[in-house]
CSV table of C-alpha atoms in Angstrom, one decimal:
chain,number,residue,atom,x,y,z
A,66,MET,CA,92.6,101.0,124.6
A,67,LEU,CA,93.5,97.7,123.2
A,68,LYS,CA,93.2,98.6,119.9
A,69,ALA,CA,95.7,102.1,120.6
A,70,ARG,CA,98.0,99.7,122.2
A,71,GLY,CA,97.8,97.5,119.0
A,72,VAL,CA,98.5,101.0,117.0
A,73,LEU,CA,101.4,101.7,119.3
A,74,ALA,CA,103.2,98.7,118.8
A,75,THR,CA,103.4,99.4,115.5
A,76,ALA,CA,104.2,103.3,115.7
A,77,LEU,CA,107.2,102.3,117.9
A,78,ALA,CA,108.6,99.9,115.0
A,79,ALA,CA,107.8,102.4,111.9
A,80,GLY,CA,107.5,106.1,113.7
A,81,ILE,CA,103.9,106.4,112.3
A,82,ALA,CA,100.8,104.3,112.1
A,83,LEU,CA,98.5,104.8,108.4
A,84,SER,CA,95.8,103.4,109.4
A,85,ALA,CA,92.1,104.0,110.0
A,86,CYS,CA,90.0,103.9,113.3
A,87,ALA,CA,86.9,105.9,114.9
A,88,GLY,CA,87.5,109.0,117.2
A,89,THR,CA,87.5,112.3,117.9
A,90,GLY,CA,90.0,115.1,118.1
A,91,GLY,CA,92.0,117.1,120.9
A,92,GLU,CA,94.9,118.6,122.2
A,93,ALA,CA,97.3,117.5,125.3
A,94,VAL,CA,99.5,120.1,127.1
A,95,SER,CA,103.3,120.4,127.2
A,96,GLU,CA,105.1,120.6,130.8
A,97,VAL,CA,108.2,121.1,132.8
A,98,SER,CA,111.0,119.0,132.9
A,99,PRO,CA,111.2,118.2,136.6
A,100,GLY,CA,113.7,119.7,138.4
A,101,LEU,CA,115.4,121.3,135.3
A,102,SER,CA,117.0,124.7,136.3
A,103,ALA,CA,118.0,126.6,133.3
A,104,ASP,CA,119.1,129.7,135.3
A,105,VAL,CA,122.3,128.0,135.5
A,106,ALA,CA,125.1,128.9,133.2
A,107,PRO,CA,125.6,126.6,130.4
A,108,GLU,CA,129.3,125.5,130.7
A,109,ARG,CA,127.7,124.5,134.5
A,110,ARG,CA,125.1,122.6,133.6
A,111,THR,CA,125.0,119.0,134.3
A,112,PRO,CA,125.3,116.5,131.4
A,113,LEU,CA,122.5,114.5,130.9
A,114,PRO,CA,123.0,110.8,129.0
A,115,VAL,CA,121.8,111.0,125.4
A,116,PRO,CA,120.1,107.6,124.7
A,117,ARG,CA,120.9,105.9,121.7
A,118,SER,CA,118.2,103.3,121.2
A,119,LEU,CA,114.6,104.2,120.3
A,120,THR,CA,113.4,100.5,121.2
A,121,LEU,CA,114.9,100.7,124.6
A,122,ASN,CA,113.9,104.4,125.1
A,123,ALA,CA,110.5,103.1,124.5
A,124,VAL,CA,110.4,100.1,126.7
A,125,GLY,CA,111.9,102.0,129.4
A,126,ASN,CA,109.6,104.8,129.8
A,127,LEU,CA,106.4,102.7,129.4
A,128,LEU,CA,105.1,103.0,132.9
A,129,ASP,CA,105.6,106.8,132.4
A,130,TRP,CA,105.1,107.3,128.7
A,131,ASN,CA,103.9,110.9,128.9
A,132,ARG,CA,107.1,112.3,130.6
A,133,THR,CA,109.1,115.1,129.3
A,134,PRO,CA,112.3,114.2,128.3
A,135,PRO,CA,115.4,115.0,130.5
A,136,GLY,CA,116.5,118.6,130.1
A,137,VAL,CA,113.4,120.2,128.0
A,138,ASN,CA,110.8,122.8,128.8
A,139,PRO,CA,112.6,124.7,131.6
A,140,ASP,CA,110.5,127.6,133.3
A,141,THR,CA,113.2,130.0,132.5
A,142,CYS,CA,115.8,129.8,130.1
A,143,LYS,CA,118.0,133.0,128.3
A,144,PRO,CA,120.0,131.7,125.2
A,145,ALA,CA,123.5,132.2,125.1
A,146,PRO,CA,124.6,135.3,122.8
A,147,GLY,CA,124.3,133.9,119.1
A,148,GLN,CA,121.9,131.0,119.9
A,149,ARG,CA,118.4,130.9,119.8
A,150,PRO,CA,115.9,128.3,121.8
A,151,VAL,CA,114.6,125.3,119.8
A,152,LEU,CA,111.4,123.8,119.4
A,153,MET,CA,110.9,120.3,118.6
A,154,VAL,CA,108.0,118.8,116.7
A,155,HIS,CA,107.1,114.9,117.2
A,156,GLY,CA,105.2,113.1,114.2
A,157,THR,CA,102.0,111.0,113.9
A,158,PHE,CA,101.3,108.2,116.3
A,159,ALA,CA,103.9,109.7,119.0
A,160,ASN,CA,104.9,112.0,121.8
A,161,MET,CA,107.9,114.3,123.0
A,162,MET,CA,109.3,111.7,124.8
A,163,LEU,CA,109.4,108.6,122.1
A,164,ALA,CA,110.6,111.3,119.9
A,165,PHE,CA,113.1,113.9,121.7
A,166,SER,CA,114.5,111.9,124.4
A,167,ALA,CA,118.1,112.0,122.5
A,168,LEU,CA,117.7,115.5,121.1
A,169,GLY,CA,116.5,117.1,123.9
A,170,PRO,CA,119.1,116.0,126.3
A,171,ALA,CA,121.8,116.7,123.6
A,172,LEU,CA,120.6,120.1,123.1
A,173,HIS,CA,120.9,120.5,127.0
A,174,ASN,CA,124.1,119.6,126.8
A,175,ALA,CA,124.8,122.1,124.7
A,176,GLY,CA,123.7,124.9,126.6
A,177,ILE,CA,120.9,125.7,124.2
A,178,CYS,CA,117.0,126.0,125.6
A,179,ALA,CA,115.3,123.1,124.4
A,180,TYR,CA,111.4,123.1,124.3
A,181,ALA,CA,108.6,120.3,122.8
A,182,TYR,CA,104.9,119.5,123.5
A,183,ASN,CA,102.7,116.9,122.5
A,184,TYR,CA,99.8,117.7,120.3
A,185,GLY,CA,97.2,116.2,118.5
A,186,GLY,CA,96.2,113.7,120.7
A,187,HIS,CA,92.4,112.5,121.9
A,188,ALA,CA,93.1,113.2,125.3
A,189,ALA,CA,95.7,114.5,127.7
A,190,ASP,CA,97.0,111.7,128.7
A,191,SER,CA,96.6,110.0,125.8
A,192,TRP,CA,99.6,107.2,124.8
A,193,VAL,CA,100.1,108.9,121.3
A,194,HIS,CA,99.4,112.2,119.5
A,195,GLY,CA,99.9,113.7,116.4
A,196,LEU,CA,96.0,112.6,115.5
A,197,VAL,CA,94.0,115.3,114.8
A,198,SER,CA,94.0,117.5,111.5
A,199,MET,CA,97.5,118.9,110.3
A,200,GLU,CA,95.6,122.6,110.1
A,201,GLU,CA,94.8,122.3,113.7
A,202,SER,CA,98.6,121.3,114.6
A,203,ALA,CA,100.0,123.8,112.9
A,204,LYS,CA,97.6,126.5,114.9
A,205,ARG,CA,99.0,124.9,118.0
A,206,LEU,CA,102.6,125.0,116.9
A,207,ALA,CA,101.8,128.9,116.1
A,208,HIS,CA,100.8,128.8,119.9
A,209,GLU,CA,104.0,126.9,120.7
A,210,VAL,CA,106.1,129.5,119.0
A,211,GLU,CA,104.9,132.6,121.1
A,212,ARG,CA,105.0,130.6,124.3
A,213,VAL,CA,108.8,129.9,123.6
A,214,ARG,CA,109.7,133.6,122.5
A,215,ARG,CA,107.9,134.5,125.5
A,216,ILE,CA,109.5,132.5,128.0
A,217,THR,CA,112.8,133.0,126.6
A,218,GLY,CA,112.6,136.8,125.0
A,219,ALA,CA,114.0,135.3,121.9
A,220,ASP,CA,112.5,137.2,118.7
A,221,LYS,CA,113.1,133.9,116.8
A,222,VAL,CA,112.9,130.5,117.2
A,223,ASN,CA,114.8,127.3,115.8
A,224,LEU,CA,112.0,124.4,115.1
A,225,VAL,CA,113.3,120.8,114.2
A,226,GLY,CA,110.1,118.4,113.0
A,227,HIS,CA,110.1,114.7,112.8
A,228,SER,CA,107.8,113.1,110.2
A,229,GLN,CA,104.4,115.1,110.4
A,230,GLY,CA,106.0,117.4,112.6
A,231,GLY,CA,108.8,118.2,109.5
A,232,THR,CA,105.9,118.9,107.5
A,233,LEU,CA,104.2,121.2,110.2
A,234,ILE,CA,107.1,123.4,110.8
A,235,HIS,CA,107.0,124.4,107.3
A,236,TYR,CA,103.4,124.6,106.9
A,237,TYR,CA,103.4,126.8,110.0
A,238,ALA,CA,106.4,129.2,108.4
A,239,LYS,CA,104.8,129.5,104.9
A,240,VAL,CA,101.3,128.9,104.9
A,241,LEU,CA,100.2,130.2,108.2
A,242,GLY,CA,103.4,132.9,107.8
A,243,GLY,CA,105.2,132.4,110.7
A,244,ALA,CA,108.7,132.6,108.9
A,245,ASP,CA,109.5,135.9,110.0
A,246,LYS,CA,109.4,134.2,113.8
A,247,VAL,CA,112.0,131.3,112.9
A,248,ASP,CA,115.6,131.3,112.0
A,249,VAL,CA,117.0,127.6,111.8
A,250,MET,CA,114.2,124.7,110.3
A,251,VAL,CA,115.9,121.2,110.5
A,252,ALA,CA,113.2,118.7,109.0
A,253,VAL,CA,113.8,115.1,110.2
A,254,ALA,CA,112.5,112.5,107.8
A,255,PRO,CA,109.5,114.7,106.6
A,256,SER,CA,106.3,113.9,104.9
A,257,LEU,CA,106.5,117.0,102.9
A,258,ARG,CA,105.2,115.4,99.9
A,259,GLY,CA,102.9,113.1,101.8
A,260,THR,CA,103.7,109.2,101.3
A,261,GLU,CA,102.5,106.6,99.0
A,262,ARG,CA,101.9,104.3,102.4
A,263,VAL,CA,98.4,106.6,102.3
A,264,SER,CA,96.2,106.2,99.6
A,265,GLY,CA,94.2,109.0,100.5
A,266,LYS,CA,90.6,106.8,99.7
A,267,GLY,CA,88.6,105.7,103.1
A,268,GLU,CA,87.9,107.1,106.2
A,269,TYR,CA,90.8,108.1,108.5
A,270,THR,CA,88.1,109.4,111.5
A,271,TYR,CA,90.6,108.0,114.4
A,272,CYS,CA,93.6,109.5,112.6
A,273,VAL,CA,92.9,112.4,110.4
A,274,ALA,CA,96.2,113.8,109.9
A,275,CYS,CA,97.1,110.0,108.9
A,276,GLY,CA,95.0,110.7,105.3
A,277,GLN,CA,96.4,114.2,105.2
A,278,GLN,CA,99.5,112.6,104.4
A,279,SER,CA,98.8,111.3,101.1
A,280,PRO,CA,100.7,112.7,98.3
A,281,ASP,CA,97.4,114.0,96.9
A,282,SER,CA,95.8,115.9,100.3
A,283,ALA,CA,95.0,119.7,100.3
A,284,VAL,CA,97.4,120.2,102.8
A,285,ILE,CA,100.4,118.7,100.9
A,286,ARG,CA,99.1,120.4,97.8
A,287,ARG,CA,98.8,123.5,99.7
A,288,LEU,CA,102.5,123.4,101.4
A,289,ASN,CA,103.9,122.5,97.5
A,290,ASP,CA,102.2,125.3,95.7
A,291,GLY,CA,105.3,127.1,94.7
A,292,PRO,CA,108.7,126.9,97.0
A,293,ILE,CA,108.7,125.4,100.2
A,294,SER,CA,111.6,127.3,101.8
A,295,GLN,CA,110.9,130.6,103.0
A,296,PRO,CA,113.3,133.9,102.6
A,297,GLY,CA,115.1,134.8,105.7
A,298,ASN,CA,114.8,130.9,106.7
A,299,ARG,CA,117.5,128.5,106.8
A,300,ASN,CA,116.5,125.1,105.7
A,301,TYR,CA,118.2,121.5,106.7
A,302,VAL,CA,116.7,118.2,105.7
A,303,ILE,CA,118.0,115.0,106.9
A,304,ALA,CA,116.7,111.7,105.8
A,305,THR,CA,117.1,107.8,105.7
A,306,SER,CA,117.3,105.2,103.0
A,307,VAL,CA,116.2,102.4,105.5
A,308,ASP,CA,112.6,104.3,106.1
A,309,TRP,CA,109.8,102.3,105.3
A,310,VAL,CA,107.2,105.1,106.2
A,311,VAL,CA,107.9,107.9,104.2
A,312,ARG,CA,108.1,106.9,100.9
A,313,PRO,CA,109.9,107.6,98.3
A,314,VAL,CA,112.6,109.0,100.2
A,315,GLU,CA,113.9,111.2,97.6
A,316,LYS,CA,110.6,113.0,98.2
A,317,GLN,CA,111.6,114.1,101.7
A,318,PHE,CA,114.3,116.3,100.6
A,319,ILE,CA,113.5,120.2,99.5
A,320,ARG,CA,115.2,120.7,96.5
A,321,GLU,CA,115.8,124.4,96.3
A,322,PRO,CA,118.6,127.1,96.6
A,323,GLY,CA,120.0,127.1,99.7
A,324,VAL,CA,118.8,124.2,101.4
A,325,THR,CA,121.1,121.6,103.1
A,326,ASN,CA,120.0,117.7,102.3
A,327,VAL,CA,121.8,115.4,104.2
A,328,LEU,CA,121.1,111.3,103.4
A,329,LEU,CA,122.6,109.4,106.5
A,330,GLN,CA,123.9,106.5,104.0
A,331,ASP,CA,125.7,109.1,101.8
A,332,LEU,CA,128.2,109.7,104.8
A,333,TYR,CA,127.6,106.2,106.2
A,334,PRO,CA,126.7,103.9,103.7
A,335,TRP,CA,126.1,100.8,106.2
A,336,ARG,CA,124.1,102.7,108.7
A,337,TRP,CA,120.8,101.1,109.9
A,338,ALA,CA,118.9,104.0,110.9
A,339,THR,CA,115.0,103.7,110.5
A,340,HIS,CA,112.3,106.5,110.0
A,341,SER,CA,112.4,107.1,114.1
A,342,GLY,CA,115.6,105.6,114.4
A,343,LEU,CA,117.4,108.4,112.9
A,344,LEU,CA,116.4,110.3,116.0
A,345,TYR,CA,118.7,108.4,117.9
A,346,ASP,CA,121.3,107.7,115.5
A,347,SER,CA,124.4,109.4,117.5
A,348,ASP,CA,125.8,111.2,113.9
A,349,ALA,CA,122.2,112.4,112.9
A,350,VAL,CA,121.7,114.0,116.4
A,351,GLY,CA,125.2,115.8,116.2
A,352,MET,CA,124.5,117.2,113.2
A,353,MET,CA,120.8,118.5,114.2
A,354,VAL,CA,122.8,120.1,117.5
A,355,LYS,CA,125.3,122.0,115.2
A,356,TRP,CA,122.6,122.9,112.8
A,357,LEU,CA,120.6,124.8,115.9
A,358,GLY,CA,123.5,126.0,117.2
A,359,GLY,CA,125.9,123.9,119.3
A,360,SER,CA,129.1,124.1,119.3
A,361,VAL,CA,131.7,121.6,117.7
A,362,GLU,CA,132.8,121.0,121.1
A,363,SER,CA,129.3,120.6,122.7
A,364,THR,CA,128.7,117.9,120.3
A,365,ALA,CA,131.8,115.6,121.5
A,366,GLY,CA,130.6,112.1,121.7
A,367,LEU,CA,127.7,112.5,119.6
A,368,GLY,CA,129.4,111.0,116.5
A,369,LYS,CA,132.0,112.4,113.8
A,370,ALA,CA,129.5,114.0,111.7
A,371,ALA,CA,128.9,116.5,114.5
A,372,LYS,CA,132.1,118.0,114.3
A,373,ALA,CA,132.3,118.4,110.5
A,374,ALA,CA,128.7,119.5,109.9
A,375,GLY,CA,127.9,123.2,109.1
A,376,LEU,CA,131.9,123.9,108.9
A,377,GLY,CA,132.2,123.8,105.1
A,378,GLY,CA,135.7,123.5,103.6
A,379,PRO,CA,137.6,120.1,101.7
A,380,GLY,CA,136.6,116.6,103.7
A,381,THR,CA,134.0,117.9,106.2
A,382,ALA,CA,130.7,116.5,106.1
A,383,GLU,CA,128.9,119.9,105.2
A,384,SER,CA,131.1,120.3,101.6
A,385,GLN,CA,129.9,116.3,101.2
A,386,VAL,CA,126.0,117.2,101.4
A,387,SER,CA,125.6,121.0,100.9
A,388,GLN,CA,125.9,122.3,97.0
A,389,PRO,CA,123.8,125.7,97.1
A,390,PRO,CA,122.4,127.1,95.2
A,391,GLY,CA,120.7,124.4,93.8
A,392,GLY,CA,119.9,122.2,97.1
A,393,ASP,CA,119.9,119.4,94.9
A,394,VAL,CA,122.1,116.7,96.8
A,395,ALA,CA,122.4,113.5,99.1
A,396,THR,CA,120.4,111.5,96.2
A,397,ALA,CA,118.2,109.1,97.7
A,398,ASP,CA,118.1,106.3,94.9
A,399,LYS,CA,121.9,106.1,94.8
A,400,LYS,CA,121.4,103.7,97.7
A,401,PRO,CA,119.1,100.9,98.0
A,402,LEU,CA,115.9,101.5,99.7
C-alpha cells in the first residue's frame, strides 16, 4: 500500500507512472453518480461546477478517491437530437474521478449523456487503475461501449480518451473493429506511438500497460501498422507542449487526412497545462465539449477557444488548427518543450 501511494503521488504530478512493480491484474466496475437524474430535460439541468485545478480536485477527493465524477453515469439518458452519448476513458495510474471531474460536469452542463468507468485496476477499490494489459483493457472498452449503447439507445457513441485511454479508443476502433459503433473520437495527450519515457526493457509486472507504451511494443506496432484513423470516424487530437510523460509531443498527433490536431500553445503560447493538467484547462475542456456535440452556448465560461472550435472560417480556432486533407497541423516542435 505504501508503494502504491508513492506511485500515486508521482501520477498526480505526471499523469502516468512508468515504473515496474510486482502484482497481478484485475478490473474495476463503473458506478452511477449519486442523485443524477438524466430524465430531466437538458435545458432544465442544474449546472454543475467545473473544477479548473487537477491538484485541488485530487486533494479534495482523497477520502473518496473512487467516486464517480458529478454529472456522469446516469442510469437512464436519452441523447438530444444531433448528439451522441460520450464515453470517457482514463489513462495509466489514474481513475475516472481524477481524469474527468472537469470534463464530466462540463458535458452534463451541455446536456450530453456522459459516461466513464475505471478499468485495469488490481482490485475494484484500487486507488489507481489502467495497469493491466492494454489488450485486456481494449476488450473492457468494447464492453463499456455496448453498455452505453444499451442504456441510451444510441447506435453510436463518441469516445474521449486521455493518455493510454487515447490509445485504447483507437485500438478498439481499428484493431477490434469497433469503428462502426463510434462517431467522434477525441484523444487527449495520447500515447499513440508510445513514449520515450519507457524503454520496453525490464519487467513491468505491476503495470503491464506501462511496458506496452514503449514505442516498439507489439500493441503500438499493431496500432500503427497502416492508418490509425478509420473510415466513418471524426478524429481530434489535443496535446500540450508542457508534457513530460508522452514524449516526443509531436508523436501524439495523427497526421492523416481529415484529422484535427491541436497543440494548446499554438492558440495560447504561454499556457501552462501539463499532461494531466490538460484535462482541467478551461479552453481545452471547452474545445472537447464542442467537438463532442456541445453547442456554442453550452460551452460559455469554459474559455474563449470553446466558442470558436469547430465553427471554421477566418479568425476562428478551427481555421488555425485544422488543415485537411493532410491533417498535418499544430507542429509541436515549433514550441519549446
